[in-house]
PDB file of C-alpha atoms and ligand atoms in Angstrom:
ATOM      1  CA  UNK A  53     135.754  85.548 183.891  1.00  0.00           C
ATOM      2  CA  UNK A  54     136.590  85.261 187.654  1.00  0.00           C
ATOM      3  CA  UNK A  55     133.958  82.903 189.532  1.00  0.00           C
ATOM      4  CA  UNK A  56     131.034  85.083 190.398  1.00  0.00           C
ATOM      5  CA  UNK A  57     131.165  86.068 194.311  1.00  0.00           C
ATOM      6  CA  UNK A  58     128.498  84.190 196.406  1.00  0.00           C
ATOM      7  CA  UNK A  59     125.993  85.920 198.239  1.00  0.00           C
ATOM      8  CA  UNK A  60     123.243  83.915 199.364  1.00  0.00           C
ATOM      9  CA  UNK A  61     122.294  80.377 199.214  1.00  0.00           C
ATOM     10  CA  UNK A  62     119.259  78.963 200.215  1.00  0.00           C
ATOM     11  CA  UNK A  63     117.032  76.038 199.631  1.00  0.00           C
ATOM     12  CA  UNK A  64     116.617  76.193 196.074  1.00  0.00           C
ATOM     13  CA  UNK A  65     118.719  78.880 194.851  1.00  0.00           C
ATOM     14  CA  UNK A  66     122.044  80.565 195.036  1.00  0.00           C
ATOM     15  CA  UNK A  67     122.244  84.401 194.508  1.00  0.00           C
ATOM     16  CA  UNK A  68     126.114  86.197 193.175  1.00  0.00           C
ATOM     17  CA  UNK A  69     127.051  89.254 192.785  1.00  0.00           C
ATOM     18  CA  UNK A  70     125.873  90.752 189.788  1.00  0.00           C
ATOM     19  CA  UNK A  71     128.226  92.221 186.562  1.00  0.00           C
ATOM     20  CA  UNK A  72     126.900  95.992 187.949  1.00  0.00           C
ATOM     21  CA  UNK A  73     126.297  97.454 190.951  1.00  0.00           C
ATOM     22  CA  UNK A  74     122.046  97.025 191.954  1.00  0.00           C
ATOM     23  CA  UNK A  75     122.486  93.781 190.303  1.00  0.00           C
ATOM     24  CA  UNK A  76     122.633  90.063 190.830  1.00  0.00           C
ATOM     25  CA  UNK A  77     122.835  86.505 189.538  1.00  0.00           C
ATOM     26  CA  UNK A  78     120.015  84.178 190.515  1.00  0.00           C
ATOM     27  CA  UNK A  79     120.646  80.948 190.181  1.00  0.00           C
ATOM     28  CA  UNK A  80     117.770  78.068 190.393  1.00  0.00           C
ATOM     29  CA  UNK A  81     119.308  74.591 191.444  1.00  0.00           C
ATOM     30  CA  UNK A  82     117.487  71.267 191.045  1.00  0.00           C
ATOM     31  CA  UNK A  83     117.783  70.915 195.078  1.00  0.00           C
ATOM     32  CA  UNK A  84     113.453  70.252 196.230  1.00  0.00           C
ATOM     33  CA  UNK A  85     112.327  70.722 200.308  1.00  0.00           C
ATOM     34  CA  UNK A  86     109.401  70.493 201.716  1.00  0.00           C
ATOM     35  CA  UNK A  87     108.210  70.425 205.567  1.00  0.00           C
ATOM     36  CA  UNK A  88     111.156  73.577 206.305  1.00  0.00           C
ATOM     37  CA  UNK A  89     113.950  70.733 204.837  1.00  0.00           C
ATOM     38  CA  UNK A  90     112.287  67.888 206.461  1.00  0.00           C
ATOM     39  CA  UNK A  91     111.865  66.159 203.395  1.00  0.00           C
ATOM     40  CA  UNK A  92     114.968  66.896 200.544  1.00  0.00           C
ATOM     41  CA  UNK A  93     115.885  65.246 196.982  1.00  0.00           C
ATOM     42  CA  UNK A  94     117.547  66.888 194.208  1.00  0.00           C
ATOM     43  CA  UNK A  95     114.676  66.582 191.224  1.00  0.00           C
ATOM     44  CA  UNK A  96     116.835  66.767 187.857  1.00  0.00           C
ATOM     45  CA  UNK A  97     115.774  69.289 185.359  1.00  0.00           C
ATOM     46  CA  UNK A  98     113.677  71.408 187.883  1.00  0.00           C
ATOM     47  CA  UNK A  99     115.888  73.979 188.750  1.00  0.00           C
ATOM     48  CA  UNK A 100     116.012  74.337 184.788  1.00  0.00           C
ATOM     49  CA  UNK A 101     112.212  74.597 184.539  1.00  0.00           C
ATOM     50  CA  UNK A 102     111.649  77.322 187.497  1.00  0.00           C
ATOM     51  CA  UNK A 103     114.290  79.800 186.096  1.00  0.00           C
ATOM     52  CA  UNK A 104     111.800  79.428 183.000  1.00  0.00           C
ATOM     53  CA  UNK A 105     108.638  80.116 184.684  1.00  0.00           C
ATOM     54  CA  UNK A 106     109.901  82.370 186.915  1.00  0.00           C
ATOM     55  CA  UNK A 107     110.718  84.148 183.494  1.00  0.00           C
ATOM     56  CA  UNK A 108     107.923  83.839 181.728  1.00  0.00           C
ATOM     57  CA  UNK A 109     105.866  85.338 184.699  1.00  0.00           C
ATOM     58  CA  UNK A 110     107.761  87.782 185.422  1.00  0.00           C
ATOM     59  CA  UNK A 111     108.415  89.191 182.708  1.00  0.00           C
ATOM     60  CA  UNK A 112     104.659  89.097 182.138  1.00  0.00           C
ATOM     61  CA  UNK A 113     103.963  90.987 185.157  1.00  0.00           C
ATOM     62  CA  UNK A 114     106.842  93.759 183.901  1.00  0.00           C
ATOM     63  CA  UNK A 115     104.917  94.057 180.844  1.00  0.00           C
ATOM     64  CA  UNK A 116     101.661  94.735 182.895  1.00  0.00           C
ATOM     65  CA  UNK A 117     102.732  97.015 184.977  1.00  0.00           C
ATOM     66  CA  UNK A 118     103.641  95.417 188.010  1.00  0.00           C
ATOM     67  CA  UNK A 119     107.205  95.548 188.823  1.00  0.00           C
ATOM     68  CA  UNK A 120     109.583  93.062 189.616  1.00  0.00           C
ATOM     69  CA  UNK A 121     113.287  92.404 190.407  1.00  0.00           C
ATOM     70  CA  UNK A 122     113.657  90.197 186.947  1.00  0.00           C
ATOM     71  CA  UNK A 123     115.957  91.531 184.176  1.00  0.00           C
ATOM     72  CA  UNK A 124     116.726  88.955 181.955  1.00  0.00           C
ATOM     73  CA  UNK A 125     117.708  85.366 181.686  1.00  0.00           C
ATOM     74  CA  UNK A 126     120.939  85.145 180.978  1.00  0.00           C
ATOM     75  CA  UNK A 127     121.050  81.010 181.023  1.00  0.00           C
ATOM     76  CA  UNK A 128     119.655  77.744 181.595  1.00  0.00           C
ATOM     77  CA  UNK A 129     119.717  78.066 185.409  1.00  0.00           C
ATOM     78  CA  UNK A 130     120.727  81.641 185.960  1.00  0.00           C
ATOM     79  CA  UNK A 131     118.716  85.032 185.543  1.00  0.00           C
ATOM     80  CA  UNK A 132     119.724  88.798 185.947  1.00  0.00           C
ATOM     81  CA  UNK A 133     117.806  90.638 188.785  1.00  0.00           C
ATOM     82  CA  UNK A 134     118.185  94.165 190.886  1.00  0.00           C
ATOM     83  CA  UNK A 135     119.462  93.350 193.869  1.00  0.00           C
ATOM     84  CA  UNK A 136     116.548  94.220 196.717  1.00  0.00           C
ATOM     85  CA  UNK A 137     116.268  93.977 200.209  1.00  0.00           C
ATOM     86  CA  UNK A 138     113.901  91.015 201.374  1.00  0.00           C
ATOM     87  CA  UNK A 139     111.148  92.176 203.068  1.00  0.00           C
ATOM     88  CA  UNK A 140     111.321  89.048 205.891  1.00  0.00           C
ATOM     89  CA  UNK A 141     107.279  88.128 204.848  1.00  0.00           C
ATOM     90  CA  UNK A 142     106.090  85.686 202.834  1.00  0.00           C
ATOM     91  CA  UNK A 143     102.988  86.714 201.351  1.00  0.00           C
ATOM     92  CA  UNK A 144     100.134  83.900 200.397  1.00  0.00           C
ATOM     93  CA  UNK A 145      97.254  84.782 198.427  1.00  0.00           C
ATOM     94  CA  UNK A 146      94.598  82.074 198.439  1.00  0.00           C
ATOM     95  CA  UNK A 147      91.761  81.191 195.646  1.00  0.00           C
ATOM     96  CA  UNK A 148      90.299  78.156 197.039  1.00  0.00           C
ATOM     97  CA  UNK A 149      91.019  76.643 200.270  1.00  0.00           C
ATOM     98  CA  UNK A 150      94.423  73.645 200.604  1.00  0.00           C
ATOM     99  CA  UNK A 151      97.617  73.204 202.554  1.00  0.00           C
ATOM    100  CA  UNK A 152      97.958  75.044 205.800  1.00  0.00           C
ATOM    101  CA  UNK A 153      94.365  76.921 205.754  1.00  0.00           C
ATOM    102  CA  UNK A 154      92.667  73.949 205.641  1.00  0.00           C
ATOM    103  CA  UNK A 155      94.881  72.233 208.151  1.00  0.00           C
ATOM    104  CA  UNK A 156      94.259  75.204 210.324  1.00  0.00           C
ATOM    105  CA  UNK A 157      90.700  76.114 209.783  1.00  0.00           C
ATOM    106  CA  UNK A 158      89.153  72.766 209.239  1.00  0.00           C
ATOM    107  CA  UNK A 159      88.108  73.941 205.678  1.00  0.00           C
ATOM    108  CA  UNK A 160      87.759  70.687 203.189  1.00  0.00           C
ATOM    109  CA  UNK A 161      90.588  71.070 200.240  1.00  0.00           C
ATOM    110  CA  UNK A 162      89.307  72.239 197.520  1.00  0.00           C
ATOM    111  CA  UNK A 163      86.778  74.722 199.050  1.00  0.00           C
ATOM    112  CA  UNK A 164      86.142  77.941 196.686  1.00  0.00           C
ATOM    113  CA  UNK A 165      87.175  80.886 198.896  1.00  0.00           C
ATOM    114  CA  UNK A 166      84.784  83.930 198.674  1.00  0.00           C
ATOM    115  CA  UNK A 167      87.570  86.182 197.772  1.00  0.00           C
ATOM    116  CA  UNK A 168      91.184  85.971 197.812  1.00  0.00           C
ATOM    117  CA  UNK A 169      92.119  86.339 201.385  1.00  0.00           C
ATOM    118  CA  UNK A 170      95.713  87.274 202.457  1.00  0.00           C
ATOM    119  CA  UNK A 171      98.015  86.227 204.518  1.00  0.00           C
ATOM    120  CA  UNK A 172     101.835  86.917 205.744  1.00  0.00           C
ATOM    121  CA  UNK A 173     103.998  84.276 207.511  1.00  0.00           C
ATOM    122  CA  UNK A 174     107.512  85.839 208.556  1.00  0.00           C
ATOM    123  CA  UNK A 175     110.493  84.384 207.242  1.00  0.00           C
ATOM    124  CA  UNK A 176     112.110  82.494 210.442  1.00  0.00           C
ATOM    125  CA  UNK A 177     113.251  78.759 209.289  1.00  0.00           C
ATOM    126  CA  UNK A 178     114.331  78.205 212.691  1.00  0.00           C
ATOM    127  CA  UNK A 179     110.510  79.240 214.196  1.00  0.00           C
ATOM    128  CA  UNK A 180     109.236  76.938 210.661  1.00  0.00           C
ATOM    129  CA  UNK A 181     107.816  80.626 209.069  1.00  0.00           C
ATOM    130  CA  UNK A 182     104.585  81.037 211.171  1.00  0.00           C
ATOM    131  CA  UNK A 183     101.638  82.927 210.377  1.00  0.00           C
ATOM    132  CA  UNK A 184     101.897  86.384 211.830  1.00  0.00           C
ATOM    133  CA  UNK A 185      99.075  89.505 211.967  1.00  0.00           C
ATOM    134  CA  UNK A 186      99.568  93.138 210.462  1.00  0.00           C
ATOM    135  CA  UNK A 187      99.236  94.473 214.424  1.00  0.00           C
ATOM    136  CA  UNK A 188     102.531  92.068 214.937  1.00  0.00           C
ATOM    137  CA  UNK A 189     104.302  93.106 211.378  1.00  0.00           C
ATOM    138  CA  UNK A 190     104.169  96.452 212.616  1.00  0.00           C
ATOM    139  CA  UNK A 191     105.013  96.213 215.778  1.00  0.00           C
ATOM    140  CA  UNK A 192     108.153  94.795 215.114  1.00  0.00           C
ATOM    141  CA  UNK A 193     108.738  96.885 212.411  1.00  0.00           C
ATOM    142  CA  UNK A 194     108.656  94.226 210.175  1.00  0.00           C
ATOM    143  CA  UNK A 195     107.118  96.484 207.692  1.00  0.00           C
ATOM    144  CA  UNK A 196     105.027  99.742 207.453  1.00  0.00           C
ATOM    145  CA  UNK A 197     101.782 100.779 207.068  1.00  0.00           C
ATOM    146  CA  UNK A 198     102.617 102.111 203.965  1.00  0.00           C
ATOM    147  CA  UNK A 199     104.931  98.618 202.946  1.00  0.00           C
ATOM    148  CA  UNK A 200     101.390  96.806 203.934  1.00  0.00           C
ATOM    149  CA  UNK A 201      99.546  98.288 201.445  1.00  0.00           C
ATOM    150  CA  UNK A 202     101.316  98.266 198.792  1.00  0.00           C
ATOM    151  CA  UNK A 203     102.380  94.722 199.474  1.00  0.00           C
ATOM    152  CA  UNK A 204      98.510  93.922 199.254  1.00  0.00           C
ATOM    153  CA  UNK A 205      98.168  95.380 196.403  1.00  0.00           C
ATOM    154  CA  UNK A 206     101.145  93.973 194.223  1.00  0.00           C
ATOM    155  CA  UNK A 207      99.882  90.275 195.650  1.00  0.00           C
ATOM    156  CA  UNK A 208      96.552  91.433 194.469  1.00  0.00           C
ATOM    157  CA  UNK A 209      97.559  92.024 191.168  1.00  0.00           C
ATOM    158  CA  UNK A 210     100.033  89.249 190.757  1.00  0.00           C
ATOM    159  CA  UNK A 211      97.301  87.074 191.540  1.00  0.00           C
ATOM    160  CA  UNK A 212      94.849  88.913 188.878  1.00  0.00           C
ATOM    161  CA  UNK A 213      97.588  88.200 186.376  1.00  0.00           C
ATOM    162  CA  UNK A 214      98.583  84.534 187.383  1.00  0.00           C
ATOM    163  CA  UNK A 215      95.165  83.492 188.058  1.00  0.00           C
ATOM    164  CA  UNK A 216      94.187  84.316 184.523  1.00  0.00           C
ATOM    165  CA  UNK A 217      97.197  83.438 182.660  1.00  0.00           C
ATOM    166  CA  UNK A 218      96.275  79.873 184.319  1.00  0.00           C
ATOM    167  CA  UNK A 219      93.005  79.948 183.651  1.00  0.00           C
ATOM    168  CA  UNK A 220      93.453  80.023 179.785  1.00  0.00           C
ATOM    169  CA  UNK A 221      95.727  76.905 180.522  1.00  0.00           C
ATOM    170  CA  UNK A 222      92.739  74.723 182.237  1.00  0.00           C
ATOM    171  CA  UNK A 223      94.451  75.409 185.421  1.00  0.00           C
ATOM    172  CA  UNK A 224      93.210  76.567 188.684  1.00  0.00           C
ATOM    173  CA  UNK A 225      95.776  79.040 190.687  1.00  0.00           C
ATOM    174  CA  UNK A 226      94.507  77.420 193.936  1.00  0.00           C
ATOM    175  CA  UNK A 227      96.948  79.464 196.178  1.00  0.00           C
ATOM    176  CA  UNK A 228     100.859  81.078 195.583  1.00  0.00           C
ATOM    177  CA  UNK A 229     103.605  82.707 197.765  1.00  0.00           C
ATOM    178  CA  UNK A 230     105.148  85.845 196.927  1.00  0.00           C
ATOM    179  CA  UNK A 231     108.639  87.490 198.727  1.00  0.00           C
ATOM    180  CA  UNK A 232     108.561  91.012 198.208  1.00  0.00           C
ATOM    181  CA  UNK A 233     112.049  93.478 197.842  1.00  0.00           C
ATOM    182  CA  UNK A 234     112.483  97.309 198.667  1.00  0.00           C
ATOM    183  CA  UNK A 235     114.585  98.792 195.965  1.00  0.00           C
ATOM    184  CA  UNK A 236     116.215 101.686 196.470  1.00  0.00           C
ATOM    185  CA  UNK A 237     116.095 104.967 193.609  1.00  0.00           C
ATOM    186  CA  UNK A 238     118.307 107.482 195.533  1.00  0.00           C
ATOM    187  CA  UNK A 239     116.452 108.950 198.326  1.00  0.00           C
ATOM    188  CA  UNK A 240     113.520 107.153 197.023  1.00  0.00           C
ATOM    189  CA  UNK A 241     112.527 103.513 198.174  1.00  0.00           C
ATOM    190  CA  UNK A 242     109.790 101.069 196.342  1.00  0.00           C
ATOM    191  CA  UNK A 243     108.568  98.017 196.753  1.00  0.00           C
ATOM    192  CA  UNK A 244     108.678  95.292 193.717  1.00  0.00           C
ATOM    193  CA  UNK A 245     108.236  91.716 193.602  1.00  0.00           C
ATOM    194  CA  UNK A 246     110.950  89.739 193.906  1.00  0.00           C
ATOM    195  CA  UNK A 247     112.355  86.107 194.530  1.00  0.00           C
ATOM    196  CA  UNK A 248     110.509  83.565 192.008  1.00  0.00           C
ATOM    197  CA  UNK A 249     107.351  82.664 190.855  1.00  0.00           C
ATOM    198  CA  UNK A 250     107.111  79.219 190.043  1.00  0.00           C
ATOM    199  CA  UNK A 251     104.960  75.630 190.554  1.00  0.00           C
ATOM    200  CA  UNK A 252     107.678  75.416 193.723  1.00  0.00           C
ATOM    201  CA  UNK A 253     105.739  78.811 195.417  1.00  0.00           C
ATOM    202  CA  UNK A 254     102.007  77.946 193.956  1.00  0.00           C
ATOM    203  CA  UNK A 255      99.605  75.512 193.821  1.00  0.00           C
ATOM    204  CA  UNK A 256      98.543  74.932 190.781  1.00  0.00           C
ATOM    205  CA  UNK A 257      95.442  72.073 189.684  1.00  0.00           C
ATOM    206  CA  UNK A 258      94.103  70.826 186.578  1.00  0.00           C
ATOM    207  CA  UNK A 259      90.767  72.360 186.167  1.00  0.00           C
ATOM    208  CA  UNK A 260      88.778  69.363 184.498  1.00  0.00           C
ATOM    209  CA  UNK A 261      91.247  66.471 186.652  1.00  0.00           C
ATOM    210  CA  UNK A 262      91.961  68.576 189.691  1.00  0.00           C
ATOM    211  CA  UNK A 263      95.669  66.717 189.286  1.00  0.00           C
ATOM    212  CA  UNK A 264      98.170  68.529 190.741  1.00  0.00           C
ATOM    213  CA  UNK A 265     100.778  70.400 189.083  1.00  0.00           C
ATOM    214  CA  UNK A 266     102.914  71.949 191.364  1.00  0.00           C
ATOM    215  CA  UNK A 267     105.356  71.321 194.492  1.00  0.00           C
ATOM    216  CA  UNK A 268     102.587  69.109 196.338  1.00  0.00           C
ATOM    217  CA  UNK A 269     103.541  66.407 194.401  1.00  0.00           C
ATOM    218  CA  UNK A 270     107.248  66.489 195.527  1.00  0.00           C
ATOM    219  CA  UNK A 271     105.590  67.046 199.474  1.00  0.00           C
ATOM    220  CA  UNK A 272     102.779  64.287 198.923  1.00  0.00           C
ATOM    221  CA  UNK A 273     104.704  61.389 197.456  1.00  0.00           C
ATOM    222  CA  UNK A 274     102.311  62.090 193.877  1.00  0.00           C
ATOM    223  CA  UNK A 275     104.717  61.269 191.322  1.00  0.00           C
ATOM    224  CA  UNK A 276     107.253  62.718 188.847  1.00  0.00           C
ATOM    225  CA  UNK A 277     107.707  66.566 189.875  1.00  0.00           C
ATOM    226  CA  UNK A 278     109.425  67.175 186.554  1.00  0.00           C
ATOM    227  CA  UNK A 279     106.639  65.617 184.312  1.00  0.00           C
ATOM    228  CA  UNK A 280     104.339  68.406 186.459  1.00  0.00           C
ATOM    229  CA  UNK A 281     106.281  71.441 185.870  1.00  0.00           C
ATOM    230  CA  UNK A 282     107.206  70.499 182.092  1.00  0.00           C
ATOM    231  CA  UNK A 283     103.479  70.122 181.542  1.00  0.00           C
ATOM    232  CA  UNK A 284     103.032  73.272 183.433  1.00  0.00           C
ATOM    233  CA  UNK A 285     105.222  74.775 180.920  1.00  0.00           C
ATOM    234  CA  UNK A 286     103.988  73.152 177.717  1.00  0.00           C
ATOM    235  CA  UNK A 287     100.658  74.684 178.318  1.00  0.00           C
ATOM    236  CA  UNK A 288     101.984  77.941 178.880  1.00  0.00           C
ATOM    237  CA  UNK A 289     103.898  77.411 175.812  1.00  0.00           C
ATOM    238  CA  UNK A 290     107.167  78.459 177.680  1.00  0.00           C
ATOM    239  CA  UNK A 291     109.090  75.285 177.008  1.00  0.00           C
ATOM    240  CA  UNK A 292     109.693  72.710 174.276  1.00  0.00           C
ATOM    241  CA  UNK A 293     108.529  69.222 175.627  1.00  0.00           C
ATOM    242  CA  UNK A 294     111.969  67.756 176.049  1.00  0.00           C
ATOM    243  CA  UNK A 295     114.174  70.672 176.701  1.00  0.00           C
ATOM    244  CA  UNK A 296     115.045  69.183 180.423  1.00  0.00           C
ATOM    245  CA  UNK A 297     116.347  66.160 179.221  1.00  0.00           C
ATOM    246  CA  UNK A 298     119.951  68.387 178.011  1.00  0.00           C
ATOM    247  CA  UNK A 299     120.826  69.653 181.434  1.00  0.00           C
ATOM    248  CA  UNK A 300     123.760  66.979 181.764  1.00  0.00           C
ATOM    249  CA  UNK A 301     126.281  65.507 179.490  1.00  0.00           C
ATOM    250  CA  UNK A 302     125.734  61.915 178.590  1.00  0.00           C
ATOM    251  CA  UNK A 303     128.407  59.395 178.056  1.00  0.00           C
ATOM    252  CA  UNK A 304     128.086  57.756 174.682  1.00  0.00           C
ATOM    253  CA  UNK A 305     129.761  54.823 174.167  1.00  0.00           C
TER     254      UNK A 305
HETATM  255  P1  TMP B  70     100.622  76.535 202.777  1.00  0.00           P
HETATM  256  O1  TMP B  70      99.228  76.069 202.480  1.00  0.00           O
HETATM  257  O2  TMP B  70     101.557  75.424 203.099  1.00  0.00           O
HETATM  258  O3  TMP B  70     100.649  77.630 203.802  1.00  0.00           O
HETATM  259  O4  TMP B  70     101.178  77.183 201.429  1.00  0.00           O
HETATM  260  C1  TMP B  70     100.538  78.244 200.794  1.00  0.00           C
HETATM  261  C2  TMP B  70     101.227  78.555 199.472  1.00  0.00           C
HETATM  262  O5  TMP B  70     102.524  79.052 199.692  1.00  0.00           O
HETATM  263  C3  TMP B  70     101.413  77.356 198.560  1.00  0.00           C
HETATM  264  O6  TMP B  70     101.183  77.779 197.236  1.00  0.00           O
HETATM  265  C4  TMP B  70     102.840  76.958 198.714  1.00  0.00           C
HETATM  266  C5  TMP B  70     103.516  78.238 199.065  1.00  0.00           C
HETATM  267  N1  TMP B  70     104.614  78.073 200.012  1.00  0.00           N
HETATM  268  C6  TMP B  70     105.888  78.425 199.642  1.00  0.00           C
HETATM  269  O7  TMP B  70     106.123  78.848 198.520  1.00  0.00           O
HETATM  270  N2  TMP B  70     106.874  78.295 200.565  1.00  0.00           N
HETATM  271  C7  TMP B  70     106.661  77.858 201.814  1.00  0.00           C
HETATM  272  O8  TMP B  70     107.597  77.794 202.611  1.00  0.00           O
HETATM  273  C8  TMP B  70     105.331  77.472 202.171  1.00  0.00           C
HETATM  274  C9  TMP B  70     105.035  76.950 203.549  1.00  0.00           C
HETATM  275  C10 TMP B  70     104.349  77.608 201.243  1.00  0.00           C
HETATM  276  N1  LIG B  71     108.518  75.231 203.185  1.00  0.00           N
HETATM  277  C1  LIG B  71     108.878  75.038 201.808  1.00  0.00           C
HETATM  278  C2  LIG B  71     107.772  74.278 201.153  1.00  0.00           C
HETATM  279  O1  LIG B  71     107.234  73.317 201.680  1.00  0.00           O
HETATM  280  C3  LIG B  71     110.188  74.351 201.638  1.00  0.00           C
HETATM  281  C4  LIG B  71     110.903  74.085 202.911  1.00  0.00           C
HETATM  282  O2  LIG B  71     110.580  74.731 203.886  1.00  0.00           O
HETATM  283  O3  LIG B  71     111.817  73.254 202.949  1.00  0.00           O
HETATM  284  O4  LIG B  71     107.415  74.685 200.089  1.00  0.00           O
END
């Protein structure tokens, strides 16, 4: 087969075209930023371990109801998806208060929320993805009322899904990013979830330890990301325990 066309590549993954039109290839590489690429390393075996979750989740939120862009896995780093157009917002649903709320609003880490509040950043590496408000969004046409409201309520129910599915786990879904796609049916045009979902886009903490299991400990210096992630997925029951360890060839002597 002729080498896929490349479409897109960003910080941690590379999209080609797909086999069929409305189609595409995601591809998850091992490549880790934090700080809008301040801070880069290439984390072996993660890449591996997000096109898994990402998977898993997805396809969990398919099954449920909520629709996504995910079609199938199709290898270790590469999945099938329908080929959407980014809505340029990333949305953040937050449990309990960390990262840039606290930061912000002075609220300790940690701090229970009293619902899951909302929030949409637009998609500008260049202006490091600030916070924006609806009146701005649609002002600049960033996205409709209608797009609004239906973006709320897919982040709503993602985060009903995830926050459960953790829960069983012994871990807390403390906070998550979400980029959301318009997918055209003929004249017809609706909004599913899209991107990944993945310990890279969510903070995620050990309920009795509070340890953290997601990309904070990449962007806080807290250890082995991999040993995170593949813990991540043993308790999901996604992944065998070792099954990063085969992403490379190994010389034997
Ligand atoms: P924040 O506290 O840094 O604003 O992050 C909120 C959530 O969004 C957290 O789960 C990490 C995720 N996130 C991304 O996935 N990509 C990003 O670029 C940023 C800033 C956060
Ligand atoms: N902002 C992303 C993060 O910290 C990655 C990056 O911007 O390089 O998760």
């Amino acid at each position: 087969m002729a080498r896929r066309k490349l479409v897109y590549e960003g910080k941690a993954k590379i999209l080609y075209e797909g086999p069929e039109p409305g189609t595409m290839v995601q591809y998850f590489k091992d490549d880790a930023t934090a700080f809008n690429a301040e801070k880069k390393d290439v984390i072996e075996g993660k890449g591996v371990l997000n096109n898994r979750l990402s998977e898993y989740f997805m396809t969990g939120l398919n099954g449920i109801g909520v629709p996504t862009h995910f079609i199938k896995r199709l290898n270790m780093r590469e999945q099938l998806i329908r080929a959407v157009e980014i809505i340029p917002l990333e949305v953040v649903v937050r449990n309990v208060a960390a990262g840039s709320m606290s930061k912000r609003l002075g609220i300790e880490e940690g701090t229970k929320l009293p619902r899951p509040i909302i929030e949409f950043y637009y998609k500008d590496d260049a202006l490091g993805d600030p916070l924006v408000t609806e009146d701005q969004i649609l002002a600049f046409n960033w996205a409709s009322h209608q797009d609004l409201d239906d973006m709320v309520g897919l982040a709503i129910r993602v985060n009903d899904y995830m926050s459960g599915l953790m829960y069983a786990v012994g871990i807390t879904l403390v906070d998550f990013k979400i980029e959301i796609g318009r997918l055209f049916d003929n004249d017809f045009q609706r909004l599913i979830v899209a991107d990944e979902i993945s310990p890279d886009s969510c903070r995620l903490w050990d309920i009795e330890t509070g340890q953290k299991l997601d990309k904070d400990v990449f962007r806080r210096d807290l250890g082995s990301l991999t040993d995170a992630y593949t813990e991540v997925a043993k308790r999901l029951g996604v992944m065998p325990t070792n099954a990063t360890q085969i992403t490379k060839p190994t010389l034997i002597n």
